[in-house]
mmCIF file of C-alpha atoms in Angstrom:
data_model
loop_
_atom_site.group_PDB
_atom_site.id
_atom_site.type_symbol
_atom_site.label_atom_id
_atom_site.label_comp_id
_atom_site.label_asym_id
_atom_site.label_seq_id
_atom_site.Cartn_x
_atom_site.Cartn_y
_atom_site.Cartn_z
ATOM 1 C CA MET W 1 222.577 17.838 128.353
ATOM 2 C CA ARG W 2 226.571 17.824 128.811
ATOM 3 C CA ARG W 3 226.204 20.278 132.089
ATOM 4 C CA ALA W 4 223.276 17.964 133.292
ATOM 5 C CA ILE W 5 225.781 14.895 132.921
ATOM 6 C CA LEU W 6 228.636 16.561 134.388
ATOM 7 C CA LYS W 7 226.443 17.620 137.481
ATOM 8 C CA LYS W 8 225.327 13.998 137.561
ATOM 9 C CA PHE W 9 228.713 12.636 137.667
ATOM 10 C CA ILE W 10 229.995 15.394 140.598
ATOM 11 C CA LEU W 11 227.356 14.297 142.480
ATOM 12 C CA VAL W 12 227.989 10.527 142.459
ATOM 13 C CA LEU W 13 231.502 11.209 142.869
ATOM 14 C CA LEU W 14 230.808 13.109 146.282
ATOM 15 C CA ALA W 15 228.666 10.595 147.711
ATOM 16 C CA ALA W 16 231.047 8.027 146.826
ATOM 17 C CA LEU W 17 234.129 9.836 148.247
ATOM 18 C CA CYS W 18 231.865 10.517 151.461
ATOM 19 C CA ILE W 19 231.124 6.933 151.968
ATOM 20 C CA ASN W 20 234.663 6.322 151.445
ATOM 21 C CA SER W 21 235.438 8.562 154.044
ATOM 22 C CA VAL W 22 233.286 6.898 156.647
ATOM 23 C CA ILE W 23 234.393 3.233 155.910
ATOM 24 C CA PHE W 24 237.752 4.441 156.197
ATOM 25 C CA TYR W 25 236.946 5.972 159.401
ATOM 26 C CA ILE W 26 235.414 2.871 160.767
ATOM 27 C CA ALA W 27 238.062 0.799 159.544
ATOM 28 C CA SER W 28 240.722 3.126 161.395
ATOM 29 C CA ARG W 29 239.282 3.219 164.635
ATOM 30 C CA ASN W 30 238.329 -0.301 164.736
ATOM 31 C CA THR W 31 242.529 -1.221 163.796
ATOM 32 C CA ILE W 32 243.319 1.710 166.168
ATOM 33 C CA LEU W 33 241.452 -0.213 169.272
ATOM 34 C CA ASP W 34 242.231 -3.586 168.494
ATOM 35 C CA THR W 35 246.127 -2.511 168.043
ATOM 36 C CA THR W 36 245.939 -0.465 171.612
ATOM 37 C CA ARG W 37 243.775 -3.354 173.468
ATOM 38 C CA LYS W 38 246.601 -6.091 172.133
ATOM 39 C CA ASP W 39 249.108 -3.802 173.629
ATOM 40 C CA MET W 40 247.519 -3.300 176.780
ATOM 41 C CA LEU W 41 247.045 -7.141 177.156
ATOM 42 C CA TYR W 42 250.923 -7.722 176.422
ATOM 43 C CA THR W 43 251.740 -5.338 179.228
ATOM 44 C CA MET W 44 249.594 -6.957 181.523
ATOM 45 C CA GLU W 45 251.047 -10.183 180.886
ATOM 46 C CA MET W 46 254.109 -8.649 181.799
ATOM 47 C CA ILE W 47 253.007 -7.234 185.014
ATOM 48 C CA ASP W 48 251.372 -10.570 185.854
ATOM 49 C CA ARG W 49 254.991 -12.434 185.504
ATOM 50 C CA THR W 50 256.512 -9.546 187.620
ATOM 51 C CA LEU W 51 254.140 -8.939 190.358
ATOM 52 C CA ASP W 52 254.968 -10.709 193.985
ATOM 53 C CA TYR W 53 251.454 -11.781 194.955
ATOM 54 C CA ASP W 54 252.812 -12.457 198.450
ATOM 55 C CA GLY W 55 254.470 -9.156 199.184
ATOM 56 C CA ASP W 56 252.704 -5.625 199.137
ATOM 57 C CA LEU W 57 250.872 -5.069 196.266
ATOM 58 C CA LEU W 58 249.765 -1.388 196.715
ATOM 59 C CA GLU W 59 253.477 -0.496 196.479
ATOM 60 C CA GLN W 60 253.998 -2.672 193.752
ATOM 61 C CA VAL W 61 251.299 -1.228 191.573
ATOM 62 C CA ARG W 62 252.321 2.310 191.990
ATOM 63 C CA ARG W 63 255.727 1.135 191.109
ATOM 64 C CA MET W 64 254.461 -0.556 187.915
ATOM 65 C CA GLU W 65 252.716 2.195 187.047
ATOM 66 C CA THR W 66 255.654 4.048 185.412
ATOM 67 C CA PHE W 67 256.553 0.814 183.137
ATOM 68 C CA THR W 68 253.008 1.132 181.759
ATOM 69 C CA ALA W 69 252.643 4.719 180.417
ATOM 70 C CA GLY W 70 253.477 7.183 183.486
ATOM 71 C CA ASN W 71 250.829 9.251 184.866
ATOM 72 C CA THR W 72 248.463 8.892 181.724
ATOM 73 C CA SER W 73 247.788 4.817 182.913
ATOM 74 C CA ARG W 74 245.830 3.330 185.794
ATOM 75 C CA ILE W 75 246.482 0.004 187.202
ATOM 76 C CA THR W 76 244.401 -1.845 189.336
ATOM 77 C CA LEU W 77 244.487 -5.516 190.859
ATOM 78 C CA ILE W 78 241.028 -6.958 191.195
ATOM 79 C CA ARG W 79 240.074 -10.352 193.307
ATOM 80 C CA THR W 80 238.081 -12.504 191.585
ATOM 81 C CA ASP W 81 235.084 -11.576 193.963
ATOM 82 C CA GLY W 82 235.342 -8.162 192.653
ATOM 83 C CA THR W 83 237.309 -6.546 195.451
ATOM 84 C CA VAL W 84 239.695 -3.991 194.494
ATOM 85 C CA VAL W 85 243.079 -4.764 196.312
ATOM 86 C CA SER W 86 245.494 -2.013 194.760
ATOM 87 C CA ASP W 87 244.742 0.846 192.626
ATOM 88 C CA SER W 88 247.343 3.493 191.149
ATOM 89 C CA ASP W 89 245.286 6.368 191.127
ATOM 90 C CA ALA W 90 242.677 6.033 194.171
ATOM 91 C CA ASP W 91 242.265 4.584 197.585
ATOM 92 C CA PRO W 92 241.022 0.849 197.050
ATOM 93 C CA LEU W 93 238.923 1.274 200.336
ATOM 94 C CA GLU W 94 237.009 4.189 198.516
ATOM 95 C CA LEU W 95 236.361 2.137 195.510
ATOM 96 C CA ASP W 96 233.165 -0.244 195.096
ATOM 97 C CA ASN W 97 232.876 -3.806 193.973
ATOM 98 C CA HIS W 98 233.886 -4.263 190.416
ATOM 99 C CA LEU W 99 232.539 -7.873 189.839
ATOM 100 C CA SER W 100 229.958 -6.332 187.510
ATOM 101 C CA ARG W 101 232.047 -4.051 185.299
ATOM 102 C CA LYS W 102 232.021 -5.185 181.805
ATOM 103 C CA GLU W 103 235.843 -6.040 181.391
ATOM 104 C CA VAL W 104 236.090 -7.884 184.552
ATOM 105 C CA VAL W 105 233.134 -10.413 183.849
ATOM 106 C CA GLN W 106 234.658 -10.752 180.317
ATOM 107 C CA ALA W 107 238.044 -11.746 181.763
ATOM 108 C CA LEU W 108 236.443 -14.058 184.077
ATOM 109 C CA ASP W 109 234.682 -15.922 181.249
ATOM 110 C CA ASN W 110 237.308 -15.426 178.474
ATOM 111 C CA GLY W 111 240.610 -14.542 180.277
ATOM 112 C CA SER W 112 240.417 -11.257 179.284
ATOM 113 C CA GLY W 113 237.989 -8.178 178.279
ATOM 114 C CA SER W 114 237.374 -4.646 177.334
ATOM 115 C CA ALA W 115 235.239 -1.885 177.117
ATOM 116 C CA ARG W 116 235.478 2.071 177.020
ATOM 117 C CA ARG W 117 233.462 4.577 179.303
ATOM 118 C CA TYR W 118 233.827 7.733 181.357
ATOM 119 C CA SER W 119 235.773 7.492 184.392
ATOM 120 C CA HIS W 120 234.262 9.423 187.324
ATOM 121 C CA THR W 121 237.224 9.073 189.143
ATOM 122 C CA LEU W 122 239.581 10.423 186.983
ATOM 123 C CA LYS W 123 237.216 12.643 184.940
ATOM 124 C CA ARG W 124 238.019 11.292 181.240
ATOM 125 C CA ASN W 125 237.004 8.754 179.026
ATOM 126 C CA LEU W 126 239.016 5.653 179.291
ATOM 127 C CA LEU W 127 239.781 2.432 177.731
ATOM 128 C CA TYR W 128 239.550 -0.358 180.325
ATOM 129 C CA VAL W 129 241.338 -3.777 179.568
ATOM 130 C CA ALA W 130 241.132 -6.483 181.839
ATOM 131 C CA TYR W 131 243.437 -9.842 182.212
ATOM 132 C CA ARG W 132 242.921 -12.742 184.603
ATOM 133 C CA SER W 133 246.310 -13.598 186.140
ATOM 134 C CA ASN W 134 247.671 -17.249 185.767
ATOM 135 C CA ARG W 135 249.353 -16.978 188.970
ATOM 136 C CA ALA W 136 246.926 -15.834 191.254
ATOM 137 C CA ASP W 137 242.985 -15.552 191.878
ATOM 138 C CA MET W 138 243.336 -12.114 190.772
ATOM 139 C CA ILE W 139 242.339 -9.936 187.542
ATOM 140 C CA ILE W 140 244.659 -7.192 186.287
ATOM 141 C CA ARG W 141 243.128 -4.097 185.098
ATOM 142 C CA VAL W 142 244.802 -1.411 182.904
ATOM 143 C CA SER W 143 243.056 1.656 181.559
ATOM 144 C CA VAL W 144 244.228 4.404 179.429
ATOM 145 C CA PRO W 145 242.832 7.803 178.036
ATOM 146 C CA TYR W 146 241.011 7.033 174.765
ATOM 147 C CA SER W 147 239.250 9.223 172.336
ATOM 148 C CA GLY W 148 239.316 6.674 169.714
ATOM 149 C CA ALA W 149 240.214 7.632 166.044
ATOM 150 C CA SER W 150 239.429 11.371 166.491
ATOM 151 C CA GLU W 151 242.849 12.216 168.193
ATOM 152 C CA TYR W 152 244.584 10.811 165.179
ATOM 153 C CA LEU W 153 242.551 12.989 163.093
ATOM 154 C CA THR W 154 244.514 16.043 162.906
ATOM 155 C CA MET W 155 247.468 13.942 161.505
ATOM 156 C CA LEU W 156 245.192 11.999 158.825
ATOM 157 C CA LEU W 157 243.170 15.160 157.917
ATOM 158 C CA PRO W 158 245.984 16.926 155.442
ATOM 159 C CA ALA W 159 246.349 13.296 153.840
ATOM 160 C CA ALA W 160 242.585 12.710 153.545
ATOM 161 C CA LEU W 161 241.797 16.069 152.256
ATOM 162 C CA PHE W 162 244.828 15.960 149.661
ATOM 163 C CA SER W 163 243.577 12.477 148.232
ATOM 164 C CA PHE W 164 239.881 13.889 148.409
ATOM 165 C CA LEU W 165 241.120 16.638 146.071
ATOM 166 C CA ALA W 166 243.199 14.888 144.057
ATOM 167 C CA ALA W 167 240.352 12.064 143.270
ATOM 168 C CA LEU W 168 237.686 15.013 142.646
ATOM 169 C CA VAL W 169 240.370 16.407 140.496
ATOM 170 C CA CYS W 170 240.684 13.107 138.227
ATOM 171 C CA ALA W 171 237.352 12.372 138.293
ATOM 172 C CA LEU W 172 236.486 15.804 137.103
ATOM 173 C CA VAL W 173 238.993 15.327 133.856
ATOM 174 C CA VAL W 174 237.818 11.626 133.326
ATOM 175 C CA SER W 175 233.847 12.431 133.407
ATOM 176 C CA ARG W 176 234.511 15.424 131.352
ATOM 177 C CA ARG W 177 236.386 13.517 128.743
ATOM 178 C CA PHE W 178 233.493 10.877 128.974
ATOM 179 C CA VAL W 179 231.007 13.402 128.629
ATOM 180 C CA ASP W 180 232.956 14.999 125.531
ATOM 181 C CA SER W 181 232.858 11.384 124.239
ATOM 182 C CA VAL W 182 229.168 11.054 124.302
ATOM 183 C CA THR W 183 227.774 14.476 123.011
ATOM 184 C CA GLN W 184 230.546 14.876 120.413
ATOM 185 C CA PRO W 185 229.243 12.385 118.222
ATOM 186 C CA LEU W 186 225.552 14.110 118.717
ATOM 187 C CA SER W 187 227.237 17.086 117.854
ATOM 188 C CA ASN W 188 228.450 15.695 114.628
ATOM 189 C CA ILE W 189 224.967 14.626 113.651
ATOM 190 C CA ALA W 190 223.627 17.719 114.188
ATOM 191 C CA ALA W 191 225.678 19.202 112.228
ATOM 192 C CA GLU W 192 225.671 16.716 109.450
ATOM 193 C CA MET W 193 221.632 17.340 109.539
ATOM 194 C CA SER W 194 222.075 21.003 109.363
ATOM 195 C CA LYS W 195 223.590 20.836 105.753
ATOM 196 C CA VAL W 196 220.366 19.572 104.423
ATOM 197 C CA LYS W 197 219.751 22.814 102.667
ATOM 198 C CA GLY W 198 217.581 23.046 99.319
ATOM 199 C CA ASP W 199 218.877 20.410 97.218
ATOM 200 C CA TYR W 200 219.016 17.328 99.451
ATOM 201 C CA THR W 201 222.211 15.495 99.555
ATOM 202 C CA GLU W 202 223.071 12.103 101.270
ATOM 203 C CA LEU W 203 223.958 12.265 104.718
ATOM 204 C CA HIS W 204 227.258 10.590 106.363
ATOM 205 C CA VAL W 205 227.871 10.359 109.777
ATOM 206 C CA GLU W 206 231.391 8.870 111.407
ATOM 207 C CA PRO W 207 230.742 5.932 113.628
ATOM 208 C CA CYS W 208 231.339 6.322 117.340
ATOM 209 C CA PRO W 209 232.283 4.084 120.448
ATOM 210 C CA TYR W 210 228.703 3.815 121.450
ATOM 211 C CA PRO W 211 226.707 1.265 119.732
ATOM 212 C CA GLU W 212 223.466 3.130 120.966
ATOM 213 C CA ILE W 213 224.574 6.660 119.305
ATOM 214 C CA ASN W 214 225.642 4.359 116.035
ATOM 215 C CA VAL W 215 221.889 3.289 115.554
ATOM 216 C CA ILE W 216 220.764 6.962 115.656
ATOM 217 C CA ALA W 217 223.172 7.655 113.368
ATOM 218 C CA GLU W 218 222.570 4.780 110.949
ATOM 219 C CA THR W 219 218.957 5.307 110.992
ATOM 220 C CA ILE W 220 219.238 8.809 110.061
ATOM 221 C CA MET W 221 221.516 8.000 107.078
ATOM 222 C CA LYS W 222 219.290 5.207 106.057
ATOM 223 C CA MET W 223 216.129 7.527 105.921
ATOM 224 C CA SER W 224 218.689 10.180 104.175
ATOM 225 C CA ARG W 225 218.916 7.313 101.347
ATOM 226 C CA GLU W 226 215.366 6.750 101.132
ATOM 227 C CA VAL W 227 214.678 10.332 101.133
ATOM 228 C CA LYS W 228 217.083 10.988 98.036
ATOM 229 C CA GLU W 229 215.915 8.070 96.336
ATOM 230 C CA TYR W 230 212.437 8.908 96.317
ATOM 231 C CA VAL W 231 213.186 12.842 95.503
#
């Protein structure tokens, strides 16, 4: 019985820790995505205030790229009809119309939008964030390499492993004590009943914190008194 209870406790504990890890990963991923998106929107607001829309946009965008993250970022200026005016990493004449892109559609409807997808131009997964300019009929889009929370796993894994092991050890200690507190009263009842040898004596069992076991003990003591009276 003791081993069976411990086994059940360990299985429940492992299931709870696994569920907690999945929830933590999803929450971390959403938090990181939201923070990255907000930072990129702030950057695009600064770009919108800085750009001279009557000047050479292509040259301005290429100079702006160092401000947004160096070579890892990509800045694209798109007209509201979807035509690419300038791009920091590609020739705008070679790019197709962007009016149907998810982040562009959201920017036209809500002022800003975002999307994650694979870029065939840069051959990597990117996070695209688009912002509709307040100074011109233009959409500013910035994209950065983004792999979600997986890039932070190497930093989070040691702490997560330590917390997992610490929780496991604490749970094992607590569950062992709980199992002992349940099985010990039963062992006491068995030991008391084993005293019945030849001459019948009245049994006495100390109460325990669990009413269910106390009911068993009281029943056994009542039966022992009745048997003693009968004898």
